[in-house]
Amino acid sequence: MMNKSGSFFQPSRRAFLGAGVLAAAMLATAACGGPAKESGGVGTAEKPVELRILANDGYAKQWQEQMVPEFNKKFPNIKVTIDGVPYGDQLAKTMLELTAADPTYDIVMADDPWIPQMASTGALLDLKKDAAEWTDAAYDWNDFNSAPLAAGEWEGVQYGVPLRSNMLMMFYNKALYKDAGVPEPTPELTWDDYMSQAPKLVRDTNGDGKDDTWAVGTYFTRDPLTPTVWQTIFNANGGELLDGDNKPAFNNAVGVAALQTHVEMLKYAPPGASTWQFTEPLEAFRQGKTATMFNWGSVYKGTAIDPKTTTLTADQVGIQVMPAGTNSSGAHRGIWSGAIASRGQNTEAAWKLVEWLSSSEGEVWQSNTLGVFPARTSTLDSTPEQAWLSPVFDALKMAYADAETGKMWRPRLTNSDEVQRILADETAVAMANTNDAAKALDDAAAEIEKALTK
Amino acid sequence: MRTSSLLPKKQEASEIPPPSRRTVKGGYSQPSRARLKFNDLLSKWTFLGPTTLLLLALLAYPIFYTIQISFSELNLATFAPKGWVGWENYKDAITDPGFLNSLKVTGIYLVLALPLQMVLGFGIAYLLNVEWKWRGLVRALFLIPMVVAPVVAGGVWKMLLDPLWGIVNYMLGFVGIGPLNWLGDPNLAMISIVLIDTWRWTPFIVLIASAAMLALPRDVFEAAAVDGARWWHTLIHVSLPLLASAIGAVFVVRWLGAVKMFDIALAATRGGPGQSTNVVNLYIYEEAFRSLKFAESSAMAVIVLVLTMIMTMIFLRTTKKLEDRF
């Protein structure tokens, strides 16, 4: 065949395109049925690797600005971009991203109950097996405290490692306790003690006839994290949300009493507290309006240290496990685990970041610089650079132990968010006093049973 | 020479009309009727085509995809529908107490919000139609709520209504009212949502109503004045009948907007306290994106779509009857 230029056997542009498409198709076919995909390496100066992380917007910016430059000192050829997503949208977006044929994100952050749901898509890397060949010999899996590490595990496979550990804990304002003549809390404080002291902590401090400080601030509104408060009370009294057959086991006297305690707390909270989520109790406590706060321990730095965000100082703020029930004191696990998309192009580089950040070196840096809680026993047992971290580490160790003993975490199921939302809905109904606690828990149990048998 | 080059060229032999053209008396040819019809259709679809394609892609496809999912099980591992489950998702939806409650909550919200917004909107438009000094400024200020995103409106109002930090209770305290737990009391929370929504949407009604009022024929009002009609009679017997079609149209537009409201509730109350402000679209959104029950929530969305269409048809027919009557 002769082409326009008049020469035989010289392929035309169309023929070139056709050959290109054919070659691409052949390559794609080979990739599907061929050997395992390349890990992408850790990059070179000429050809750096680009990683994308899908994280929560609460810490994405902090990580981008402070953690990434620190990581790049060790791995300068891995460029990292972190996208923050609001908590409420994060699971759905992560699931959508993970299930894409060519996922945008190499690393996804999973909140405590999400790993089973994400892992069920088959789109997460088995870190102990698939990443074993890239793992540094000094990386000690056994050094992790078992409670936070378990958040990244499902059905015997380690899909995530703790990168930002957190526990629901009790904060207290020492000055307000002293002014009210109430002894400062200790880990031995029980829920009965706490509730009997609460009325004394509601006070009119300026004598204008109106109360201006209150006993408690925490989650009360219709929010998936609100039930974590009564769940912790329930767990501290020996209760478990689901039995061995995954049937609801909370609609009983212990569960009702726990929920009633949570509802009762509203009486000793500031006006409007029934709409409070994460931020409002934090602001009220930081402004010295509430004597205690049940919130995530990671807010300690912003609550007691950083003058830009708080009116309080480390001397004024105590942190400890939540009051005790009949079994133990309480805490509720809230670990952010880092997991790697198995279909990602840069799995090795992704593991290098996750490995560094969860290593002893990364943890120590993160604790000292960002105030993020560690998960390694060696870090918790070390003497932190910042003096204020010492009592926090002590409280954290106790919280991990309580969480593990009392199984103080949200249900770990492939539809854990659905279960948690049902609990949130019914807790909210009890909180609004449109249902009593027993009826609310019966309704929640019925709905959850239906959801789990489907 | 330059000028002559701009003039139309003389018709060349090659440009003589083809033989298919009919030659009429007088020598020139005319295209056949079929060809004219074809050309007409072609030009119509040249303009309509892109829009139709866009509409199909942006509106019809998502709707049909939602309907497809509502009859399937959604595989979360691939995010694609798998397996036909018939009416199963619809059965789940109509037996879900949360969904039924959210329909009830939406009904309460619509019954409270729509009449309030219509009366306020047309009332304010009536006032703005009268000549007074600051009319232009007030009309401009009315646009502000419309440019605020609903989520922002919900968040800002949440702060304003907060019993601990908000300014509303502080101001009400001076006249001996409160403190009110605006968003924490189940009954007050719905009223608060209606008020926030009214703050945001009344200006829209005001704008349309003002335009409709400006377009009314002056001579009828002059005739009414000559006949000695009082303002009240003019309003009832002249203005309202003349505005009937505009009122109907605004009501339908506002109804369609109000049915899909969820962002204000999400930002201000998250559907609480309890379930008191959990409107249907918030419920569906949470079922889909929080509980990841996409198939069931699609069935719920289709049910709401059908209900909305039925109600809209009723409203449109009523509007038509009102127009015919006046």
Short mmCIF file of C-alpha atoms in Angstrom, two decimals, chain A residues 88-89 91-92 95-96 99 117 120-122 214 221-224 270-277 280-281 283-284 287 289 343 414-415 417-418 421 425-426 428-429 432 434 447 450 454, chain B residues 76-79 88-89 92 95-97 158 162-165 179 181 183-186 266-275 278 282-283 285-294 296:
data_model
loop_
_atom_site.label_atom_id
_atom_site.label_comp_id
_atom_site.label_asym_id
_atom_site.label_seq_id
_atom_site.Cartn_x
_atom_site.Cartn_y
_atom_site.Cartn_z
CA GLY A 88 -19.40 12.99 58.24
CA ASP A 89 -18.48 12.53 54.59
CA LEU A 91 -16.30 7.10 55.15
CA ALA A 92 -18.47 7.34 52.04
CA MET A 95 -15.21 3.75 50.18
CA LEU A 96 -15.85 5.33 46.79
CA THR A 99 -13.34 0.82 45.06
CA GLN A 117 -16.08 -1.89 56.26
CA SER A 120 -14.54 -5.86 53.08
CA THR A 121 -14.05 -4.17 49.69
CA GLY A 122 -10.79 -6.09 49.28
CA TRP A 214 -21.69 24.22 85.17
CA THR A 221 -26.89 15.97 70.24
CA ARG A 222 -27.94 13.57 67.49
CA ASP A 223 -24.47 12.53 66.36
CA PRO A 224 -22.79 9.14 65.80
CA PRO A 270 -24.98 24.74 80.38
CA PRO A 271 -28.20 25.89 78.71
CA GLY A 272 -28.46 24.68 75.14
CA ALA A 273 -26.09 21.77 75.76
CA SER A 274 -28.58 19.36 74.21
CA THR A 275 -27.33 20.55 70.81
CA TRP A 276 -23.66 20.08 71.66
CA GLN A 277 -21.33 18.00 69.55
CA GLU A 280 -19.19 23.34 71.95
CA PRO A 281 -18.14 21.40 75.06
CA GLU A 283 -15.14 25.86 73.89
CA ALA A 284 -17.11 25.94 77.14
CA GLN A 287 -13.49 29.33 78.63
CA LYS A 289 -17.53 27.51 82.02
CA ARG A 343 -4.67 -0.89 43.93
CA THR A 414 -18.99 -4.34 57.94
CA ASN A 415 -21.92 -2.01 58.61
CA ASP A 417 -21.60 3.07 60.82
CA GLU A 418 -25.19 2.02 60.25
CA ARG A 421 -26.22 5.79 63.53
CA ASP A 425 -30.85 8.28 66.61
CA GLU A 426 -32.33 6.47 69.59
CA ALA A 428 -31.08 11.45 70.72
CA VAL A 429 -34.71 10.50 71.19
CA ALA A 432 -34.88 14.94 73.93
CA THR A 434 -39.47 12.10 73.68
CA GLU A 447 -33.45 -1.86 64.43
CA LYS A 450 -32.85 -6.10 61.60
CA LYS A 454 -30.14 -8.44 56.49
CA LEU B 76 -20.09 -1.72 48.11
CA ALA B 77 -16.96 -3.47 46.87
CA THR B 78 -17.55 -2.12 43.36
CA PHE B 79 -20.07 0.61 44.06
CA GLU B 88 -37.64 -5.21 48.44
CA ASN B 89 -36.00 -1.80 48.98
CA ASP B 92 -38.00 -1.66 53.58
CA THR B 95 -41.82 0.01 56.86
CA ASP B 96 -38.91 2.07 58.16
CA PRO B 97 -40.26 4.13 61.10
CA LYS B 158 -27.08 28.21 65.30
CA ASP B 162 -27.27 29.50 71.16
CA PRO B 163 -28.54 30.03 74.73
CA LEU B 164 -25.01 30.32 76.15
CA TRP B 165 -23.20 32.41 73.53
CA PRO B 179 -33.86 32.32 77.98
CA ASN B 181 -33.59 26.84 74.18
CA LEU B 183 -32.55 24.51 68.99
CA GLY B 184 -32.58 22.21 72.02
CA ASP B 185 -36.33 22.07 72.60
CA PRO B 186 -38.10 19.68 70.20
CA LEU B 266 -28.09 19.60 58.94
CA ALA B 267 -26.13 22.68 59.99
CA ALA B 268 -28.44 23.92 62.73
CA THR B 269 -29.86 20.84 64.46
CA ARG B 270 -28.61 17.74 62.64
CA GLY B 271 -32.21 16.58 62.65
CA GLY B 272 -32.55 16.78 66.43
CA PRO B 273 -33.43 17.13 69.20
CA GLY B 274 -34.55 13.53 68.96
CA GLN B 275 -36.01 13.30 65.47
CA ASN B 278 -35.15 15.22 60.75
CA LEU B 282 -31.69 14.76 55.62
CA TYR B 283 -32.84 11.27 56.53
CA TYR B 285 -28.81 11.72 52.89
CA GLU B 286 -27.75 10.09 56.15
CA GLU B 287 -29.06 6.68 55.12
CA ALA B 288 -27.01 6.94 51.93
CA PHE B 289 -23.80 8.65 52.94
CA ARG B 290 -23.54 7.81 56.65
CA SER B 291 -25.01 4.31 56.77
CA LEU B 292 -23.99 3.56 53.17
CA LYS B 293 -27.45 2.10 52.45
CA PHE B 294 -27.53 3.40 48.90
CA GLU B 296 -32.69 1.62 50.30
#
